[in-house]
GROMACS .gro file of C-alpha atoms in nm:
model
  302
    1MET     CA    1   0.000   0.000   0.000
    2THR     CA    2   0.140   0.336  -0.103
    3LYS     CA    3   0.239   0.572   0.179
    4THR     CA    4   0.237   0.895  -0.023
    5ILE     CA    5   0.006   1.048  -0.282
    6THR     CA    6   0.178   1.264  -0.543
    7ALA     CA    7   0.005   1.551  -0.723
    8VAL     CA    8   0.163   1.752  -1.005
    9ASN     CA    9   0.044   2.080  -1.154
   10TRP     CA   10   0.181   2.228  -1.476
   11ASN     CA   11   0.079   2.493  -1.727
   12VAL     CA   12   0.246   2.353  -2.040
   13GLU     CA   13   0.267   2.663  -2.259
   14LYS     CA   14   0.013   2.634  -2.542
   15GLY     CA   15   0.072   2.258  -2.536
   16LEU     CA   16   0.373   2.313  -2.763
   17ASN     CA   17   0.611   2.067  -2.598
   18TRP     CA   18   0.344   1.834  -2.466
   19GLU     CA   19   0.527   1.513  -2.562
   20GLU     CA   20   0.842   1.604  -2.368
   21ALA     CA   21   0.637   1.749  -2.083
   22THR     CA   22   0.429   1.433  -2.064
   23ASP     CA   23   0.742   1.219  -2.050
   24TRP     CA   24   0.872   1.427  -1.758
   25ILE     CA   25   0.536   1.404  -1.581
   26ARG     CA   26   0.529   1.028  -1.627
   27GLY     CA   27   0.868   1.011  -1.459
   28GLN     CA   28   0.718   1.180  -1.153
   29ALA     CA   29   0.459   0.899  -1.129
   30PRO     CA   30   0.176   1.128  -1.014
   31ASP     CA   31  -0.146   0.988  -0.879
   32ILE     CA   32  -0.324   1.301  -0.999
   33LEU     CA   33  -0.219   1.568  -1.250
   34PHE     CA   34  -0.362   1.919  -1.282
   35GLN     CA   35  -0.280   2.083  -1.617
   36GLN     CA   36  -0.354   2.410  -1.793
   37GLU     CA   37  -0.336   2.505  -2.164
   38VAL     CA   38  -0.428   2.160  -2.296
   39GLN     CA   39  -0.493   2.196  -2.670
   40PRO     CA   40  -0.770   2.042  -2.883
   41GLY     CA   41  -0.697   1.679  -2.960
   42GLN     CA   42  -0.426   1.643  -2.695
   43LEU     CA   43  -0.629   1.489  -2.414
   44ASP     CA   44  -0.666   1.137  -2.553
   45VAL     CA   45  -0.308   1.104  -2.679
   46GLN     CA   46  -0.178   1.245  -2.353
   47CYS     CA   47  -0.390   1.000  -2.152
   48GLU     CA   48  -0.242   0.714  -2.352
   49ARG     CA   49   0.114   0.841  -2.308
   50LEU     CA   50   0.063   0.897  -1.934
   51GLY     CA   51  -0.142   0.585  -1.868
   52MET     CA   52  -0.399   0.803  -1.690
   53ASP     CA   53  -0.766   0.891  -1.729
   54GLY     CA   54  -0.835   1.250  -1.834
   55TYR     CA   55  -1.115   1.491  -1.750
   56LEU     CA   56  -1.133   1.806  -1.965
   57ALA     CA   57  -1.314   2.124  -1.866
   58VAL     CA   58  -1.601   2.245  -2.079
   59HIS     CA   59  -1.456   2.434  -2.376
   60ARG     CA   60  -1.514   2.808  -2.382
   61PRO     CA   61  -1.517   2.988  -2.719
   62GLY     CA   62  -1.232   3.230  -2.786
   63SER     CA   63  -0.934   3.021  -2.681
   64THR     CA   64  -0.786   2.677  -2.737
   65ASN     CA   65  -0.631   2.664  -2.389
   66ASP     CA   66  -0.835   2.427  -2.174
   67ASN     CA   67  -0.790   2.296  -1.821
   68ALA     CA   68  -0.774   1.927  -1.740
   69ILE     CA   69  -0.725   1.678  -1.457
   70PHE     CA   70  -0.565   1.336  -1.507
   71LEU     CA   71  -0.609   1.050  -1.264
   72LYS     CA   72  -0.415   0.724  -1.234
   73PRO     CA   73  -0.656   0.434  -1.290
   74ASP     CA   74  -0.662   0.182  -1.005
   75GLY     CA   75  -0.442   0.417  -0.803
   76PRO     CA   76  -0.500   0.534  -0.446
   77LEU     CA   77  -0.747   0.799  -0.565
   78ALA     CA   78  -1.074   0.696  -0.724
   79PHE     CA   79  -1.290   0.910  -0.953
   80ASP     CA   80  -1.626   0.997  -0.798
   81GLU     CA   81  -1.795   1.265  -1.010
   82GLU     CA   82  -1.724   1.533  -1.271
   83TYR     CA   83  -1.868   1.885  -1.274
   84GLN     CA   84  -1.885   2.107  -1.583
   85GLN     CA   85  -1.840   2.469  -1.475
   86ASN     CA   86  -2.029   2.656  -1.748
   87TRP     CA   87  -2.047   2.978  -1.543
   88ALA     CA   88  -1.682   3.065  -1.607
   89PRO     CA   89  -1.613   3.400  -1.773
   90TRP     CA   90  -1.297   3.282  -1.951
   91HIS     CA   91  -1.135   2.935  -1.922
   92ALA     CA   92  -1.370   2.699  -1.740
   93PRO     CA   93  -1.197   2.514  -1.455
   94ALA     CA   94  -1.177   2.135  -1.466
   95ASN     CA   95  -1.350   1.998  -1.156
   96ILE     CA   96  -1.382   1.639  -1.036
   97ALA     CA   97  -1.449   1.478  -0.699
   98ILE     CA   98  -1.225   1.193  -0.586
   99ARG     CA   99  -1.223   0.948  -0.295
  100LEU     CA  100  -0.938   0.761  -0.130
  101ARG     CA  101  -0.923   0.386  -0.179
  102ASP     CA  102  -0.883   0.203   0.150
  103ARG     CA  103  -0.680  -0.114   0.202
  104ASP     CA  104  -0.983  -0.334   0.143
  105GLY     CA  105  -1.073  -0.155  -0.180
  106SER     CA  106  -1.360   0.043  -0.029
  107LEU     CA  107  -1.377   0.419  -0.080
  108SER     CA  108  -1.351   0.692   0.180
  109PRO     CA  109  -1.683   0.831   0.302
  110ARG     CA  110  -1.572   1.189   0.239
  111PRO     CA  111  -1.472   1.311  -0.111
  112ILE     CA  112  -1.226   1.581  -0.214
  113SER     CA  113  -1.320   1.825  -0.487
  114CYS     CA  114  -1.022   1.884  -0.719
  115VAL     CA  115  -0.996   2.190  -0.944
  116SER     CA  116  -0.753   2.278  -1.222
  117GLY     CA  117  -0.791   2.642  -1.323
  118HIS     CA  118  -0.644   2.916  -1.538
  119ALA     CA  119  -0.753   3.262  -1.424
  120CYS     CA  120  -0.821   3.529  -1.683
  121TYR     CA  121  -0.497   3.703  -1.778
  122TRP     CA  122  -0.664   4.020  -1.909
  123SER     CA  123  -0.919   4.105  -1.639
  124ALA     CA  124  -0.858   4.148  -1.268
  125ASP     CA  125  -1.235   4.154  -1.217
  126HIS     CA  126  -1.274   3.814  -1.384
  127ARG     CA  127  -0.993   3.677  -1.167
  128LEU     CA  128  -1.171   3.802  -0.857
  129THR     CA  129  -1.492   3.629  -0.969
  130GLU     CA  130  -1.302   3.306  -1.032
  131ALA     CA  131  -1.147   3.316  -0.686
  132GLN     CA  132  -1.484   3.397  -0.530
  133TRP     CA  133  -1.634   3.091  -0.700
  134CYS     CA  134  -1.377   2.876  -0.517
  135SER     CA  135  -1.555   2.965  -0.191
  136THR     CA  136  -1.847   2.747  -0.304
  137LEU     CA  137  -1.624   2.446  -0.233
  138ALA     CA  138  -1.517   2.576   0.108
  139LYS     CA  139  -1.838   2.517   0.301
  140PRO     CA  140  -1.802   2.363   0.650
  141GLY     CA  141  -1.706   1.998   0.622
  142TRP     CA  142  -1.628   2.016   0.251
  143LEU     CA  143  -1.277   1.937   0.124
  144ALA     CA  144  -1.106   2.078  -0.184
  145ILE     CA  145  -0.769   2.102  -0.359
  146HIS     CA  146  -0.711   2.383  -0.612
  147PHE     CA  147  -0.423   2.428  -0.853
  148TRP     CA  148  -0.445   2.738  -1.073
  149ASP     CA  149  -0.238   2.961  -1.293
  150TRP     CA  150  -0.374   3.267  -1.112
  151ASN     CA  151  -0.214   3.538  -1.330
  152SER     CA  152  -0.192   3.740  -1.008
  153TYR     CA  153   0.019   3.753  -0.695
  154ARG     CA  154   0.048   3.659  -0.332
  155ILE     CA  155  -0.014   3.930  -0.077
  156GLY     CA  156   0.305   4.135  -0.061
  157GLU     CA  157   0.441   4.014  -0.397
  158GLY     CA  158   0.421   4.155  -0.749
  159GLY     CA  159   0.540   4.494  -0.871
  160PRO     CA  160   0.673   4.756  -0.836
  161TRP     CA  161   0.551   4.857  -1.178
  162GLU     CA  162   0.790   5.140  -1.257
  163GLY     CA  163   1.022   5.059  -1.545
  164TYR     CA  164   0.765   4.859  -1.742
  165GLU     CA  165   0.717   4.970  -2.100
  166ASP     CA  166   0.466   4.689  -2.150
  167HIS     CA  167   0.173   4.894  -2.024
  168ALA     CA  168  -0.079   4.627  -2.127
  169PHE     CA  169   0.090   4.381  -1.891
  170VAL     CA  170   0.076   4.632  -1.607
  171ALA     CA  171  -0.294   4.696  -1.678
  172ASN     CA  172  -0.360   4.319  -1.685
  173ARG     CA  173  -0.184   4.253  -1.352
  174THR     CA  174  -0.324   4.546  -1.156
  175TYR     CA  175  -0.665   4.689  -1.073
  176PHE     CA  176  -0.785   5.048  -1.035
  177ASP     CA  177  -0.928   5.160  -0.703
  178ASN     CA  178  -0.940   5.484  -0.506
  179GLY     CA  179  -0.765   5.685  -0.773
  180ARG     CA  180  -0.467   5.457  -0.838
  181ARG     CA  181  -0.360   5.118  -0.965
  182HIS     CA  182  -0.288   4.833  -0.721
  183THR     CA  183  -0.102   4.505  -0.769
  184ASP     CA  184  -0.364   4.235  -0.810
  185ASP     CA  185  -0.338   4.010  -0.506
  186ARG     CA  186  -0.714   3.986  -0.459
  187PRO     CA  187  -0.747   3.617  -0.562
  188ASP     CA  188  -0.494   3.523  -0.294
  189ARG     CA  189  -0.684   3.731  -0.039
  190GLU     CA  190  -1.014   3.569  -0.140
  191MET     CA  191  -0.877   3.216  -0.112
  192LEU     CA  192  -0.733   3.283   0.232
  193ALA     CA  193  -1.053   3.457   0.343
  194ALA     CA  194  -1.252   3.149   0.237
  195GLY     CA  195  -1.040   2.939   0.473
  196TYR     CA  196  -0.802   2.778   0.225
  197ILE     CA  197  -0.434   2.720   0.301
  198GLU     CA  198  -0.174   2.795   0.035
  199MET     CA  199   0.043   2.484   0.011
  200ALA     CA  200   0.373   2.665  -0.053
  201ARG     CA  201   0.325   2.897   0.245
  202HIS     CA  202   0.237   2.603   0.469
  203ALA     CA  203   0.541   2.406   0.352
  204ALA     CA  204   0.769   2.705   0.412
  205ASP     CA  205   0.622   2.810   0.746
  206HIS     CA  206   0.551   2.470   0.905
  207LEU     CA  207   0.768   2.214   0.721
  208GLY     CA  208   1.089   2.416   0.683
  209GLN     CA  209   1.075   2.400   0.303
  210THR     CA  210   1.172   2.757   0.213
  211GLY     CA  211   1.214   2.668  -0.156
  212ALA     CA  212   0.841   2.601  -0.175
  213MET     CA  213   0.792   2.978  -0.212
  214ASN     CA  214   1.009   3.000  -0.527
  215ALA     CA  215   0.880   3.174  -0.838
  216SER     CA  216   0.709   2.960  -1.100
  217SER     CA  217   0.719   3.198  -1.397
  218GLY     CA  218   0.880   3.515  -1.530
  219TYR     CA  219   1.218   3.356  -1.598
  220ARG     CA  220   1.195   3.434  -1.970
  221ASP     CA  221   1.267   3.785  -2.093
  222HIS     CA  222   0.976   3.974  -2.249
  223PRO     CA  223   0.994   4.300  -2.444
  224GLY     CA  224   0.890   4.594  -2.228
  225ARG     CA  225   0.940   4.414  -1.897
  226PRO     CA  226   1.244   4.442  -1.669
  227PRO     CA  227   1.470   4.137  -1.710
  228GLY     CA  228   1.489   3.892  -1.425
  229THR     CA  229   1.146   3.978  -1.283
  230ARG     CA  230   0.996   3.652  -1.159
  231TYR     CA  231   0.656   3.573  -1.020
  232CYS     CA  232   0.476   3.300  -0.832
  233ILE     CA  233   0.147   3.300  -1.019
  234ASP     CA  234   0.102   2.921  -1.014
  235ARG     CA  235  -0.026   2.832  -0.669
  236GLY     CA  236  -0.202   2.546  -0.497
  237TYR     CA  237  -0.455   2.579  -0.215
  238LEU     CA  238  -0.627   2.318  -0.004
  239SER     CA  239  -0.889   2.308   0.268
  240ALA     CA  240  -0.736   2.377   0.609
  241GLU     CA  241  -0.850   2.036   0.732
  242LEU     CA  242  -0.626   1.874   0.469
  243ALA     CA  243  -0.313   2.069   0.566
  244PRO     CA  244  -0.182   1.806   0.817
  245ALA     CA  245  -0.155   1.558   0.528
  246LEU     CA  246   0.082   1.784   0.330
  247THR     CA  247   0.441   1.661   0.359
  248ARG     CA  248   0.624   1.827   0.069
  249PHE     CA  249   0.571   2.105  -0.186
  250THR     CA  250   0.826   2.168  -0.461
  251VAL     CA  251   0.859   2.417  -0.746
  252CYS     CA  252   1.047   2.192  -0.990
  253ASP     CA  253   1.313   2.395  -1.170
  254THR     CA  254   1.569   2.280  -1.429
  255PRO     CA  255   1.693   2.433  -1.757
  256GLU     CA  256   1.497   2.168  -1.946
  257LEU     CA  257   1.173   2.247  -1.765
  258ARG     CA  258   1.226   2.618  -1.837
  259ARG     CA  259   1.274   2.535  -2.205
  260MET     CA  260   0.956   2.328  -2.223
  261SER     CA  261   0.721   2.593  -2.082
  262ASP     CA  262   0.698   2.948  -1.951
  263HIS     CA  263   0.569   2.799  -1.624
  264LEU     CA  264   0.740   2.555  -1.390
  265PRO     CA  265   0.563   2.244  -1.258
  266LEU     CA  266   0.455   2.215  -0.895
  267ARG     CA  267   0.488   1.883  -0.712
  268THR     CA  268   0.297   1.802  -0.395
  269GLU     CA  269   0.313   1.502  -0.165
  270LEU     CA  270   0.037   1.402   0.077
  271ASP     CA  271   0.065   1.141   0.352
  272VAL     CA  272  -0.187   0.864   0.291
  273ALA     CA  273  -0.233   0.771   0.658
  274ALA     CA  274  -0.308   1.130   0.754
  275LEU     CA  275  -0.539   1.167   0.455
  276ARG     CA  276  -0.725   0.850   0.548
  277THR     CA  277  -0.783   0.979   0.901
  278ILE     CA  278  -0.925   1.305   0.764
  279LEU     CA  279  -1.148   1.139   0.505
  280HIS     CA  280  -1.296   0.903   0.766
  281ARG     CA  281  -1.350   1.176   1.023
  282PRO     CA  282  -1.717   1.239   1.106
  283THR     CA  283  -1.807   1.600   1.040
  284ALA     CA  284  -2.112   1.820   1.054
  285MET     CA  285  -2.187   1.958   0.711
  286TYR     CA  286  -2.479   2.088   0.514
  287LEU     CA  287  -2.628   1.842   0.266
  288PRO     CA  288  -2.907   1.957   0.035
  289HIS     CA  289  -3.237   1.783   0.090
  290ASP     CA  290  -3.602   1.845   0.018
  291ASN     CA  291  -3.831   1.847   0.322
  292ARG     CA  292  -4.112   2.059   0.185
  293PRO     CA  293  -4.460   1.947   0.289
  294GLY     CA  294  -4.593   1.701   0.035
  295SER     CA  295  -4.259   1.658  -0.140
  296GLY     CA  296  -4.242   1.289  -0.059
  297HIS     CA  297  -3.895   1.328   0.088
  298GLY     CA  298  -3.794   1.304   0.450
  299GLY     CA  299  -3.607   1.575   0.631
  300THR     CA  300  -3.294   1.375   0.709
  301PRO     CA  301  -3.000   1.425   0.470
  302ALA     CA  302  -2.870   1.112   0.302
   0.00000   0.00000   0.00000
């Protein structure tokens, strides 16, 4: 029985080097993969190359960059349900629920909702809406894991914006309020306000893994932007109840990975024993039910 669950997240730029990226991912042997910028026609061939099942977000007109989640068949995590998020203003997030397989093959009573997202690069308001949607999976007793390319910053990071000739980039990564422009850290604030824990922060603050806070993008030079300006816009969040299961968080960084994509992959490890304890823990939570008079349904949630 495996002792650790491995999750990988990677925005593979426009799917251009997907074969090489997939080979690297396969070498990491993830139990679950969160990916952004999957291109039309890539899902099935990537599933075959990875030996994983793939779940693609609903396609939104205007872009070929879709979000996806891949799951190892017969691995420690079992697919439970898929949700198509048609509300999204830009790239729809991929969203599935999974359960942990126990030693006897039975599934954990509590599921985890997993989300792979790519926040809108051109609208801070859309990014705020996308982060606010994540609160719908943060209700008491609910469990969720989010990996997103947030196109925005942690509190206290990002900027200063002097010296940028790429004014469109500055406009994209800031928002206007009270007479001036502010670095867009609102998605991070919203996720923390909803009760989520950022994995990299937790690994740095509680597990002594300072490298977990490393930048995941910005290592390529762009016209109109100061050279060497790096950002951590790829971030993972999980429900606070899941935080004790987190054992390692790594921003994987090599010259080859930098060549393959303009984003670096994130690798997360979760302790199976701790996760099992959490997913078998009784908890009070709201479950929808219909107890209207004459509805024919009882008032006790299933």
